[in-house]
């Protein structure tokens, strides 16, 4: 059961089918453009959407808003230092600011960054510095149905090869994303982190953790990795941070706050460079784009997030929803992670070709039938068409992500999600595809405009 009870509630927007049809048409079938109060269950992201605890709110009330050297900063600094062990810690307003600052200070233009899988802003920030971002997911990740426990791992032999051929294309950093959000929310094993760290050390390349979901990764390590059953998520987290040369963190996930992030580093010179950029673009070193109350609430959130009772329930809730979804005959990326479930829309809607976006079709159907907002991770996100709209590249899988905000929805909300999927799965052939009628050249899935295609082909 949830290891907390509810003290403050927020009404859900209960809408009619007619209202949802009108809303979806108005936003050209792009759920990013819906007003949130047109959504009943919002599973668009687990980022910044968690519920604060009473202790976090109290910490926020006790915050110090001094411009420099606030009490809040020192309290926050002590918590983050103890968790990560890094001697140099800089606050940022969110994860992508940490990425931008660290990459500007660390990466050599023209070089390559290797990763188990870059998150999309991480990739964009690597490319903005004139570098190439290469993903090297382990081979097991390609089989969506297998229950291999660590599909978030990097492919160690591909990594070794890339590091050894660095004369042609120098490698500036290896970024390990825990858990692997782009790869189905799958965890990375400690063994894989250790071997990656060893390879990086041998080639003198820094290993950086993208630690947005470090606690969830640690929880799955304690459940799935031999030798870790008796360790606490906190101990596993500390070990993971210790293996790396530094981290970038979006605290909007496992900091359980609405805004916040940080950079942690071992290297004092690199930290000094980052600090200069931080002051110029985010804020002074003791607030980095955050209010004192944000720092205090993050400090408290970072303590709560590694609590075994919290993590056990989070995993249970995700498993509960996963079980119900499997039971209605909809496949998900296995095994279920914690922060999101990824629906296999391509398999549910085989009559919709990739360039009519089966993922989008399922996203729209979930909204129309249940007021549920989700995100496509398929050919709308990763595919390409030529100027005439003819398909050039489609995504390897057509997925839909149901992200699970922290401490927000209960099992009966998840029952509603499963019931909506059950209704869709009863007659999938009635679901139709979509075609693009407008898009922007960068990160198109945020601004795409679509219209329904009523007949296949
Ligand atoms: N790294 C990972 C693994 C992420 O999932 C995200 C954000 C970021 C970095 C960027 O952090 O949003 O604080 O700037 N992921 C969100 C999501 C947006 O919905 O998965 P940010």
Tab-separated table of C-alpha atoms and ligand atoms in Angstrom:
chain	number	residue	atom	x	y	z
A	1	UNK	CA	0.000	0.000	0.000
A	2	UNK	CA	0.983	3.637	-0.294
A	3	UNK	CA	3.233	4.541	2.673
A	4	UNK	CA	1.429	7.911	2.978
A	5	UNK	CA	-2.099	9.235	3.236
A	6	UNK	CA	-3.652	12.156	1.387
A	7	UNK	CA	-3.860	15.543	3.101
A	8	UNK	CA	-4.524	17.879	0.154
A	9	UNK	CA	-6.571	17.021	-2.918
A	10	UNK	CA	-6.990	18.534	-6.355
A	11	UNK	CA	-10.133	17.887	-8.423
A	12	UNK	CA	-9.730	16.012	-11.690
A	13	UNK	CA	-11.167	17.468	-14.887
A	14	UNK	CA	-14.088	15.216	-15.781
A	15	UNK	CA	-15.024	15.839	-19.419
A	16	UNK	CA	-17.449	14.403	-21.971
A	17	UNK	CA	-16.480	12.577	-25.148
A	18	UNK	CA	-17.864	15.503	-27.186
A	19	UNK	CA	-15.664	17.973	-25.291
A	20	UNK	CA	-12.591	15.792	-25.817
A	21	UNK	CA	-13.304	15.399	-29.530
A	22	UNK	CA	-13.560	19.160	-29.892
A	23	UNK	CA	-10.413	19.779	-27.828
A	24	UNK	CA	-8.331	17.257	-29.773
A	25	UNK	CA	-9.475	18.669	-33.101
A	26	UNK	CA	-8.686	22.202	-31.934
A	27	UNK	CA	-5.054	21.223	-31.122
A	28	UNK	CA	-4.647	19.362	-34.440
A	29	UNK	CA	-4.371	16.004	-32.639
A	30	UNK	CA	-1.242	17.064	-30.741
A	31	UNK	CA	-1.829	16.399	-27.008
A	32	UNK	CA	1.099	18.672	-26.025
A	33	UNK	CA	-1.165	21.556	-27.045
A	34	UNK	CA	-4.119	20.525	-24.869
A	35	UNK	CA	-4.841	22.637	-21.833
A	36	UNK	CA	-4.053	20.482	-18.805
A	37	UNK	CA	-7.581	21.077	-17.485
A	38	UNK	CA	-8.899	19.250	-20.532
A	39	UNK	CA	-7.050	16.114	-19.330
A	40	UNK	CA	-8.421	13.724	-16.689
A	41	UNK	CA	-5.399	11.445	-16.048
A	42	UNK	CA	-2.159	13.088	-17.174
A	43	UNK	CA	0.534	10.515	-17.968
A	44	UNK	CA	2.471	12.776	-20.332
A	45	UNK	CA	5.490	12.995	-18.033
A	46	UNK	CA	6.803	12.010	-14.618
A	47	UNK	CA	8.916	15.177	-14.674
A	48	UNK	CA	8.035	17.930	-12.205
A	49	UNK	CA	4.616	16.333	-11.751
A	50	UNK	CA	5.128	14.600	-8.389
A	51	UNK	CA	3.230	15.451	-5.203
A	52	UNK	CA	5.230	17.225	-2.484
A	53	UNK	CA	5.269	15.830	1.028
A	54	UNK	CA	4.283	17.827	4.102
A	55	UNK	CA	7.963	17.755	5.101
A	56	UNK	CA	8.970	19.250	1.732
A	57	UNK	CA	6.400	22.046	2.042
A	58	UNK	CA	7.562	22.738	5.592
A	59	UNK	CA	11.181	22.867	4.389
A	60	UNK	CA	10.056	25.324	1.705
A	61	UNK	CA	8.452	27.553	4.348
A	62	UNK	CA	11.670	27.530	6.346
A	63	UNK	CA	13.752	28.491	3.331
A	64	UNK	CA	16.170	31.389	3.188
A	65	UNK	CA	15.859	33.607	0.095
A	66	UNK	CA	19.134	35.516	0.529
A	67	UNK	CA	20.814	36.277	-2.783
A	68	UNK	CA	24.055	34.502	-1.874
A	69	UNK	CA	25.081	31.902	0.688
A	70	UNK	CA	21.570	31.115	1.917
A	71	UNK	CA	20.885	28.583	4.671
A	72	UNK	CA	18.839	26.697	2.073
A	73	UNK	CA	21.909	26.307	-0.140
A	74	UNK	CA	24.025	24.904	2.683
A	75	UNK	CA	21.308	22.458	3.759
A	76	UNK	CA	20.843	21.332	0.153
A	77	UNK	CA	24.601	21.113	-0.419
A	78	UNK	CA	25.064	18.850	2.600
A	79	UNK	CA	22.362	16.431	1.378
A	80	UNK	CA	23.646	16.276	-2.209
A	81	UNK	CA	27.306	15.924	-1.100
A	82	UNK	CA	26.437	13.053	1.173
A	83	UNK	CA	24.363	11.283	-1.477
A	84	UNK	CA	26.778	11.691	-4.384
A	85	UNK	CA	30.140	12.035	-2.669
A	86	UNK	CA	31.129	14.697	-5.221
A	87	UNK	CA	33.210	17.560	-3.821
A	88	UNK	CA	31.850	20.065	-6.380
A	89	UNK	CA	28.100	20.574	-6.686
A	90	UNK	CA	26.337	23.292	-8.638
A	91	UNK	CA	22.574	23.879	-8.591
A	92	UNK	CA	20.733	24.395	-11.902
A	93	UNK	CA	17.098	25.123	-12.641
A	94	UNK	CA	16.587	21.739	-14.338
A	95	UNK	CA	18.372	18.851	-16.046
A	96	UNK	CA	18.883	20.363	-19.465
A	97	UNK	CA	20.607	23.423	-17.957
A	98	UNK	CA	23.047	21.052	-16.244
A	99	UNK	CA	23.605	19.335	-19.612
A	100	UNK	CA	24.189	22.595	-21.473
A	101	UNK	CA	26.692	23.918	-18.917
A	102	UNK	CA	28.622	20.681	-18.412
A	103	UNK	CA	28.858	19.914	-22.138
A	104	UNK	CA	29.987	23.456	-23.011
A	105	UNK	CA	32.795	23.121	-20.440
A	106	UNK	CA	33.748	19.485	-21.113
A	107	UNK	CA	33.222	18.550	-24.759
A	108	UNK	CA	35.714	19.129	-27.573
A	109	UNK	CA	33.828	20.279	-30.701
A	110	UNK	CA	34.082	17.587	-33.376
A	111	UNK	CA	34.315	14.762	-30.848
A	112	UNK	CA	31.828	12.038	-29.929
A	113	UNK	CA	29.782	11.341	-26.802
A	114	UNK	CA	28.807	7.721	-26.191
A	115	UNK	CA	25.832	6.600	-24.126
A	116	UNK	CA	23.590	3.644	-23.339
A	117	UNK	CA	20.926	5.991	-24.788
A	118	UNK	CA	20.889	9.795	-24.769
A	119	UNK	CA	17.659	11.414	-23.644
A	120	UNK	CA	16.464	13.824	-26.369
A	121	UNK	CA	17.567	17.054	-24.612
A	122	UNK	CA	20.904	15.410	-23.748
A	123	UNK	CA	21.407	14.568	-27.411
A	124	UNK	CA	20.375	18.098	-28.453
A	125	UNK	CA	22.851	19.651	-25.993
A	126	UNK	CA	25.685	17.375	-27.214
A	127	UNK	CA	24.924	18.374	-30.801
A	128	UNK	CA	24.721	22.077	-29.899
A	129	UNK	CA	28.396	21.944	-28.857
A	130	UNK	CA	29.312	20.584	-32.303
A	131	UNK	CA	29.685	16.974	-31.151
A	132	UNK	CA	28.116	13.725	-32.209
A	133	UNK	CA	25.887	11.725	-29.818
A	134	UNK	CA	26.094	7.939	-30.327
A	135	UNK	CA	23.848	5.421	-28.585
A	136	UNK	CA	25.261	1.969	-27.801
A	137	UNK	CA	22.371	0.092	-26.126
A	138	UNK	CA	23.007	-3.557	-25.227
A	139	UNK	CA	21.733	-6.165	-27.704
A	140	UNK	CA	19.109	-7.442	-25.215
A	141	UNK	CA	17.314	-4.074	-25.384
A	142	UNK	CA	16.148	-4.863	-28.932
A	143	UNK	CA	13.820	-7.638	-27.736
A	144	UNK	CA	10.888	-5.750	-26.206
A	145	UNK	CA	9.253	-8.926	-24.858
A	146	UNK	CA	12.163	-10.574	-23.053
A	147	UNK	CA	12.443	-10.131	-19.307
A	148	UNK	CA	16.206	-9.625	-19.305
A	149	UNK	CA	16.669	-7.644	-16.081
A	150	UNK	CA	19.089	-4.935	-17.265
A	151	UNK	CA	18.061	-3.826	-20.733
A	152	UNK	CA	19.330	-0.335	-19.881
A	153	UNK	CA	22.954	-1.545	-20.055
A	154	UNK	CA	25.467	-0.169	-22.527
A	155	UNK	CA	26.958	-2.634	-25.028
A	156	UNK	CA	30.417	-3.080	-23.480
A	157	UNK	CA	32.139	-4.498	-26.535
A	158	UNK	CA	30.774	-1.726	-28.766
A	159	UNK	CA	31.935	0.766	-26.134
A	160	UNK	CA	35.403	-0.755	-26.030
A	161	UNK	CA	35.623	-0.675	-29.814
A	162	UNK	CA	34.506	2.967	-29.978
A	163	UNK	CA	37.016	3.963	-27.295
A	164	UNK	CA	39.835	2.068	-29.033
A	165	UNK	CA	39.146	3.647	-32.425
A	166	UNK	CA	39.182	7.105	-30.866
A	167	UNK	CA	42.069	8.270	-33.102
A	168	UNK	CA	39.578	8.728	-35.943
A	169	UNK	CA	36.815	10.121	-33.766
A	170	UNK	CA	37.890	11.228	-30.274
A	171	UNK	CA	35.471	10.489	-27.447
A	172	UNK	CA	34.917	13.379	-24.983
A	173	UNK	CA	32.593	11.624	-22.541
A	174	UNK	CA	30.482	8.562	-21.826
A	175	UNK	CA	27.016	9.377	-20.454
A	176	UNK	CA	25.211	6.602	-18.590
A	177	UNK	CA	21.488	7.328	-18.289
A	178	UNK	CA	19.980	5.657	-15.185
A	179	UNK	CA	17.322	4.477	-15.688
A	180	UNK	CA	17.385	4.451	-19.464
A	181	UNK	CA	14.371	6.630	-20.309
A	182	UNK	CA	14.882	6.522	-24.088
A	183	UNK	CA	15.222	2.735	-23.859
A	184	UNK	CA	11.946	1.815	-22.136
A	185	UNK	CA	12.788	2.966	-18.594
A	186	UNK	CA	15.078	-0.030	-18.162
A	187	UNK	CA	17.754	-0.138	-15.442
A	188	UNK	CA	21.545	-0.347	-15.739
A	189	UNK	CA	23.293	-2.974	-13.585
A	190	UNK	CA	26.092	-2.076	-11.194
A	191	UNK	CA	28.272	-4.592	-13.027
A	192	UNK	CA	27.701	-2.713	-16.293
A	193	UNK	CA	28.428	0.636	-14.602
A	194	UNK	CA	31.610	-0.776	-13.061
A	195	UNK	CA	32.898	-2.161	-16.347
A	196	UNK	CA	32.022	1.049	-18.165
A	197	UNK	CA	33.875	3.056	-15.517
A	198	UNK	CA	36.890	0.753	-15.924
A	199	UNK	CA	36.943	1.163	-19.717
A	200	UNK	CA	36.584	4.935	-19.353
A	201	UNK	CA	39.447	5.093	-16.860
A	202	UNK	CA	41.695	3.081	-19.176
A	203	UNK	CA	41.004	5.490	-22.032
A	204	UNK	CA	41.042	8.591	-19.886
A	205	UNK	CA	37.472	9.534	-20.802
A	206	UNK	CA	35.119	10.850	-18.097
A	207	UNK	CA	32.021	8.817	-17.254
A	208	UNK	CA	29.046	11.017	-16.402
A	209	UNK	CA	25.781	9.743	-14.911
A	210	UNK	CA	22.532	11.202	-16.193
A	211	UNK	CA	21.028	10.477	-12.793
A	212	UNK	CA	17.424	11.682	-13.261
A	213	UNK	CA	16.051	8.352	-11.954
A	214	UNK	CA	19.007	7.129	-9.847
A	215	UNK	CA	16.820	5.903	-6.967
A	216	UNK	CA	14.535	3.875	-9.220
A	217	UNK	CA	17.623	2.354	-10.855
A	218	UNK	CA	19.000	1.515	-7.402
A	219	UNK	CA	15.712	-0.092	-6.382
A	220	UNK	CA	15.740	-2.359	-9.432
A	221	UNK	CA	19.386	-3.258	-8.716
A	222	UNK	CA	18.422	-4.411	-5.201
A	223	UNK	CA	15.627	-6.547	-6.733
A	224	UNK	CA	17.373	-7.932	-9.788
A	225	UNK	CA	21.166	-7.963	-9.412
A	226	UNK	CA	22.896	-10.843	-7.631
A	227	UNK	CA	24.833	-9.637	-4.597
A	228	UNK	CA	22.683	-6.535	-4.015
A	229	UNK	CA	19.644	-8.045	-2.243
A	230	UNK	CA	20.832	-6.937	1.172
A	231	UNK	CA	21.865	-3.432	0.172
A	232	UNK	CA	19.625	-0.412	0.598
A	233	UNK	CA	18.679	1.748	-2.414
A	234	UNK	CA	20.634	4.515	-0.714
A	235	UNK	CA	23.819	2.414	-0.562
A	236	UNK	CA	23.431	1.371	-4.191
A	237	UNK	CA	22.890	5.005	-5.236
A	238	UNK	CA	26.022	6.114	-3.377
A	239	UNK	CA	28.028	3.362	-5.046
A	240	UNK	CA	26.750	4.345	-8.513
A	241	UNK	CA	27.636	8.019	-8.038
A	242	UNK	CA	31.043	6.944	-6.730
A	243	UNK	CA	31.827	4.961	-9.890
A	244	UNK	CA	31.322	8.009	-12.128
A	245	UNK	CA	33.420	11.162	-12.546
A	246	UNK	CA	30.347	13.305	-12.162
A	247	UNK	CA	26.648	13.610	-12.823
A	248	UNK	CA	23.964	15.726	-14.375
A	249	UNK	CA	20.640	15.568	-12.601
A	250	UNK	CA	17.084	16.560	-13.363
A	251	UNK	CA	15.636	16.691	-9.841
A	252	UNK	CA	12.147	16.939	-11.380
A	253	UNK	CA	12.148	13.135	-11.360
A	254	UNK	CA	13.904	11.512	-8.404
A	255	UNK	CA	14.248	14.811	-6.518
A	256	UNK	CA	10.416	14.776	-6.352
A	257	UNK	CA	10.265	18.529	-6.955
A	258	UNK	CA	8.508	20.682	-9.512
A	259	UNK	CA	11.726	22.320	-10.667
A	260	UNK	CA	15.441	21.836	-10.032
A	261	UNK	CA	18.621	20.060	-11.007
A	262	UNK	CA	22.347	19.990	-10.396
A	263	UNK	CA	25.825	19.150	-11.677
A	264	UNK	CA	28.136	17.084	-9.472
A	265	UNK	CA	31.847	16.707	-10.285
A	266	UNK	CA	35.079	15.277	-8.944
A	267	UNK	CA	37.400	17.431	-11.092
A	268	UNK	CA	37.964	20.911	-9.566
A	269	UNK	CA	39.095	22.531	-12.840
A	270	UNK	CA	36.056	21.335	-14.747
A	271	UNK	CA	33.845	22.494	-11.857
A	272	UNK	CA	35.448	25.948	-12.016
A	273	UNK	CA	34.692	26.211	-15.746
A	274	UNK	CA	31.089	25.123	-15.138
A	275	UNK	CA	30.782	27.636	-12.319
A	276	UNK	CA	31.686	30.488	-14.675
A	277	UNK	CA	29.017	29.410	-17.141
A	278	UNK	CA	26.534	28.871	-14.311
A	279	UNK	CA	26.926	32.431	-13.032
A	280	UNK	CA	26.628	33.885	-16.539
A	281	UNK	CA	23.552	31.892	-17.571
A	282	UNK	CA	21.706	30.415	-14.558
A	283	UNK	CA	22.519	32.343	-11.418
A	284	UNK	CA	25.102	32.663	-8.661
A	285	UNK	CA	26.794	29.445	-7.498
A	286	UNK	CA	24.615	29.187	-4.379
A	287	UNK	CA	21.252	29.286	-6.164
A	288	UNK	CA	21.777	28.438	-9.866
A	289	UNK	CA	18.363	29.529	-11.134
A	290	UNK	CA	16.407	28.244	-8.132
A	291	UNK	CA	14.700	29.892	-5.194
A	292	UNK	CA	15.867	28.990	-1.684
A	293	UNK	CA	12.588	27.110	-1.180
A	294	UNK	CA	13.279	24.983	-4.285
A	295	UNK	CA	16.674	23.969	-2.852
A	296	UNK	CA	15.163	23.055	0.515
A	297	UNK	CA	12.326	21.060	-1.053
A	298	UNK	CA	14.814	19.223	-3.299
A	299	UNK	CA	17.025	18.349	-0.333
A	300	UNK	CA	14.052	16.817	1.466
A	301	UNK	CA	12.852	15.050	-1.727
A	302	UNK	CA	16.292	13.481	-2.233
A	303	UNK	CA	16.066	12.020	1.270
A	304	UNK	CA	12.532	10.672	0.761
A	305	UNK	CA	13.158	9.156	-2.674
A	306	UNK	CA	15.554	6.439	-1.489
A	307	UNK	CA	13.184	5.241	1.263
A	308	UNK	CA	12.565	1.522	0.610
A	309	UNK	CA	8.867	1.801	1.536
A	310	UNK	CA	8.378	4.583	-1.027
A	311	UNK	CA	10.264	2.736	-3.784
A	312	UNK	CA	8.576	-0.595	-3.038
A	313	UNK	CA	5.134	0.963	-3.444
A	314	UNK	CA	6.169	2.826	-6.596
A	315	UNK	CA	7.330	-0.459	-8.114
A	316	UNK	CA	4.172	-2.231	-6.919
A	317	UNK	CA	1.898	0.412	-8.446
A	318	UNK	CA	3.709	0.198	-11.799
A	319	UNK	CA	3.468	-3.609	-11.649
A	320	UNK	CA	-0.227	-3.405	-10.807
A	321	UNK	CA	-0.909	-1.294	-13.897
A	322	UNK	CA	1.395	-3.483	-16.023
A	323	UNK	CA	-0.450	-6.611	-14.908
A	324	UNK	CA	-3.846	-5.121	-15.763
A	325	UNK	CA	-2.644	-3.958	-19.165
A	326	UNK	CA	-1.195	-7.372	-20.028
A	327	UNK	CA	-4.477	-8.950	-18.912
A	328	UNK	CA	-6.442	-6.995	-21.543
A	329	UNK	CA	-4.061	-8.221	-24.240
A	330	UNK	CA	-1.929	-5.119	-24.741
A	331	UNK	CA	1.835	-5.727	-24.801
A	332	UNK	CA	4.276	-3.483	-22.986
A	333	UNK	CA	8.056	-3.236	-23.057
A	334	UNK	CA	9.095	-5.912	-20.570
A	335	UNK	CA	9.992	-6.050	-17.801
A	336	UNK	CA	7.955	-3.171	-16.335
A	337	UNK	CA	10.094	-0.355	-14.948
A	338	UNK	CA	9.038	2.226	-12.372
A	339	UNK	CA	8.641	5.635	-13.994
A	340	UNK	CA	6.635	4.616	-17.043
A	341	UNK	CA	5.089	1.789	-18.994
A	342	UNK	CA	5.706	1.663	-22.732
A	343	UNK	CA	2.788	0.245	-24.763
A	344	UNK	CA	3.537	-1.648	-27.953
A	345	UNK	CA	1.180	0.308	-30.214
A	346	UNK	CA	2.665	-1.176	-33.389
A	347	UNK	CA	1.572	-4.645	-32.313
A	348	UNK	CA	-1.874	-3.532	-31.118
A	349	UNK	CA	-2.598	-1.620	-34.335
A	350	UNK	CA	-0.856	-3.609	-37.097
A	351	UNK	CA	-3.257	-2.258	-39.731
A	352	UNK	CA	-1.850	1.265	-39.319
A	353	UNK	CA	1.435	1.686	-41.236
A	354	UNK	CA	4.345	3.473	-39.496
A	355	UNK	CA	3.897	6.622	-41.589
A	356	UNK	CA	0.311	6.867	-40.322
A	357	UNK	CA	1.680	6.741	-36.776
A	358	UNK	CA	0.133	3.880	-34.770
A	359	UNK	CA	1.571	5.379	-31.569
A	360	UNK	CA	-0.189	8.666	-32.203
A	361	UNK	CA	-3.373	6.797	-33.057
A	362	UNK	CA	-3.257	5.092	-29.653
A	363	UNK	CA	-2.402	8.356	-27.872
A	364	UNK	CA	-5.449	10.023	-29.467
A	365	UNK	CA	-7.695	7.071	-28.692
A	366	UNK	CA	-6.636	7.029	-25.019
A	367	UNK	CA	-7.548	10.692	-24.818
A	368	UNK	CA	-10.827	10.443	-26.723
A	369	UNK	CA	-12.077	7.454	-24.754
A	370	UNK	CA	-10.608	8.065	-21.311
A	371	UNK	CA	-9.310	11.646	-21.091
A	372	UNK	CA	-5.824	10.126	-20.629
A	373	UNK	CA	-2.780	11.999	-21.914
A	374	UNK	CA	0.273	9.979	-22.994
A	375	UNK	CA	3.252	10.423	-25.317
A	376	UNK	CA	4.138	8.823	-28.642
A	377	UNK	CA	7.605	7.287	-28.976
A	378	UNK	CA	7.499	5.960	-32.498
A	379	UNK	CA	7.734	7.211	-36.043
A	380	UNK	CA	6.321	10.625	-35.238
A	381	UNK	CA	9.184	11.124	-32.766
A	382	UNK	CA	11.963	9.268	-34.612
A	383	UNK	CA	10.806	8.878	-38.209
A	384	UNK	CA	11.497	11.056	-41.250
A	385	UNK	CA	9.656	11.889	-44.463
A	386	UNK	CA	10.781	13.674	-47.626
A	387	UNK	CA	9.376	17.046	-48.763
A	388	UNK	CA	6.380	15.319	-50.352
A	389	UNK	CA	5.592	13.502	-47.105
A	390	UNK	CA	6.788	10.096	-48.354
A	391	UNK	CA	8.307	7.970	-45.581
A	392	UNK	CA	12.130	7.901	-45.556
A	393	UNK	CA	12.775	6.394	-42.127
A	394	UNK	CA	10.480	4.821	-39.560
A	395	UNK	CA	11.167	4.134	-35.878
A	396	UNK	CA	12.271	0.609	-34.854
A	397	UNK	CA	9.146	0.302	-32.646
A	398	UNK	CA	5.876	2.167	-32.372
A	399	UNK	CA	5.524	2.821	-28.635
A	400	UNK	CA	3.356	4.946	-26.350
A	401	UNK	CA	4.724	6.016	-22.978
A	402	UNK	CA	2.431	6.130	-19.952
A	403	UNK	CA	4.587	8.096	-17.515
A	404	UNK	CA	3.663	7.687	-13.864
A	405	UNK	CA	3.900	10.855	-11.750
A	406	UNK	CA	5.237	10.257	-8.233
A	407	UNK	CA	2.672	9.971	-5.379
A	408	UNK	CA	-0.128	11.423	-7.555
A	409	UNK	CA	-2.457	8.719	-8.875
A	410	UNK	CA	-3.978	5.778	-6.995
A	411	UNK	CA	-4.774	2.235	-8.075
A	412	UNK	CA	-8.339	3.241	-9.065
A	413	UNK	CA	-6.941	5.819	-11.491
A	414	UNK	CA	-4.848	3.019	-12.938
A	415	UNK	CA	-7.981	0.848	-13.185
A	416	UNK	CA	-9.494	3.572	-15.361
A	417	UNK	CA	-6.409	3.538	-17.614
A	418	UNK	CA	-6.535	-0.267	-17.925
A	419	UNK	CA	-10.289	-0.201	-18.606
A	420	UNK	CA	-9.828	2.390	-21.353
A	421	UNK	CA	-7.142	0.213	-22.940
A	422	UNK	CA	-9.421	-2.823	-22.628
A	423	UNK	CA	-12.111	-0.963	-24.605
A	424	UNK	CA	-9.612	-0.075	-27.329
A	425	UNK	CA	-8.222	-3.626	-27.434
A	426	UNK	CA	-11.731	-5.063	-28.004
A	427	UNK	CA	-11.863	-3.546	-31.462
A	428	UNK	CA	-8.445	-2.225	-32.490
A	429	UNK	CA	-9.335	-2.266	-36.196
A	430	UNK	CA	-11.741	0.657	-35.623
A	431	UNK	CA	-8.746	2.871	-34.759
A	432	UNK	CA	-7.403	4.879	-37.696
A	433	UNK	CA	-4.077	6.548	-38.471
A	434	UNK	CA	-3.049	10.185	-38.886
A	435	UNK	CA	-1.177	12.288	-41.425
A	436	UNK	CA	1.035	15.304	-40.807
A	437	UNK	CA	-0.322	18.670	-41.955
A	438	UNK	CA	2.217	20.951	-40.244
A	439	UNK	CA	5.507	20.628	-38.366
A	440	UNK	CA	8.622	22.530	-37.275
A	441	UNK	CA	12.140	21.379	-38.186
A	442	UNK	CA	13.438	20.898	-34.598
A	443	UNK	CA	11.903	18.459	-32.049
A	444	UNK	CA	8.822	18.238	-34.248
A	445	UNK	CA	6.777	16.054	-31.905
A	446	UNK	CA	6.189	19.050	-29.628
A	447	UNK	CA	4.551	21.177	-32.320
A	448	UNK	CA	3.221	18.687	-34.853
A	449	UNK	CA	-0.180	19.224	-36.488
A	450	UNK	CA	-2.128	16.211	-37.729
A	451	UNK	CA	-5.391	15.116	-39.261
A	452	UNK	CA	-7.110	11.723	-39.186
A	453	UNK	CA	-6.754	9.301	-42.103
A	454	UNK	CA	-10.081	7.521	-42.293
A	455	UNK	CA	-9.064	4.718	-44.655
A	456	UNK	CA	-5.762	2.829	-44.475
A	457	UNK	CA	-3.154	3.015	-47.272
B	1	LIG	N1	17.724	13.215	-18.721
B	1	LIG	C1	16.705	12.334	-18.690
B	1	LIG	C2	16.996	10.861	-18.609
B	1	LIG	C3	15.381	12.795	-18.745
B	1	LIG	O1	14.379	11.908	-18.734
B	1	LIG	C4	15.138	14.188	-18.824
B	1	LIG	C5	13.782	14.701	-18.889
B	1	LIG	C6	16.244	15.053	-18.837
B	1	LIG	C7	17.518	14.533	-18.775
B	1	LIG	C8	16.089	16.542	-18.929
B	1	LIG	O2	15.703	17.061	-17.695
B	1	LIG	O3	13.465	18.065	-18.133
B	1	LIG	O4	14.782	18.642	-16.093
B	1	LIG	O5	15.498	19.479	-18.299
B	1	LIG	N2	12.784	13.982	-19.114
B	1	LIG	C9	11.379	14.380	-19.095
B	1	LIG	C10	10.518	13.210	-19.508
B	1	LIG	C11	11.071	15.653	-19.789
B	1	LIG	O6	9.294	13.402	-19.668
B	1	LIG	O7	11.018	12.091	-19.637
B	1	LIG	P1	14.809	18.375	-17.557
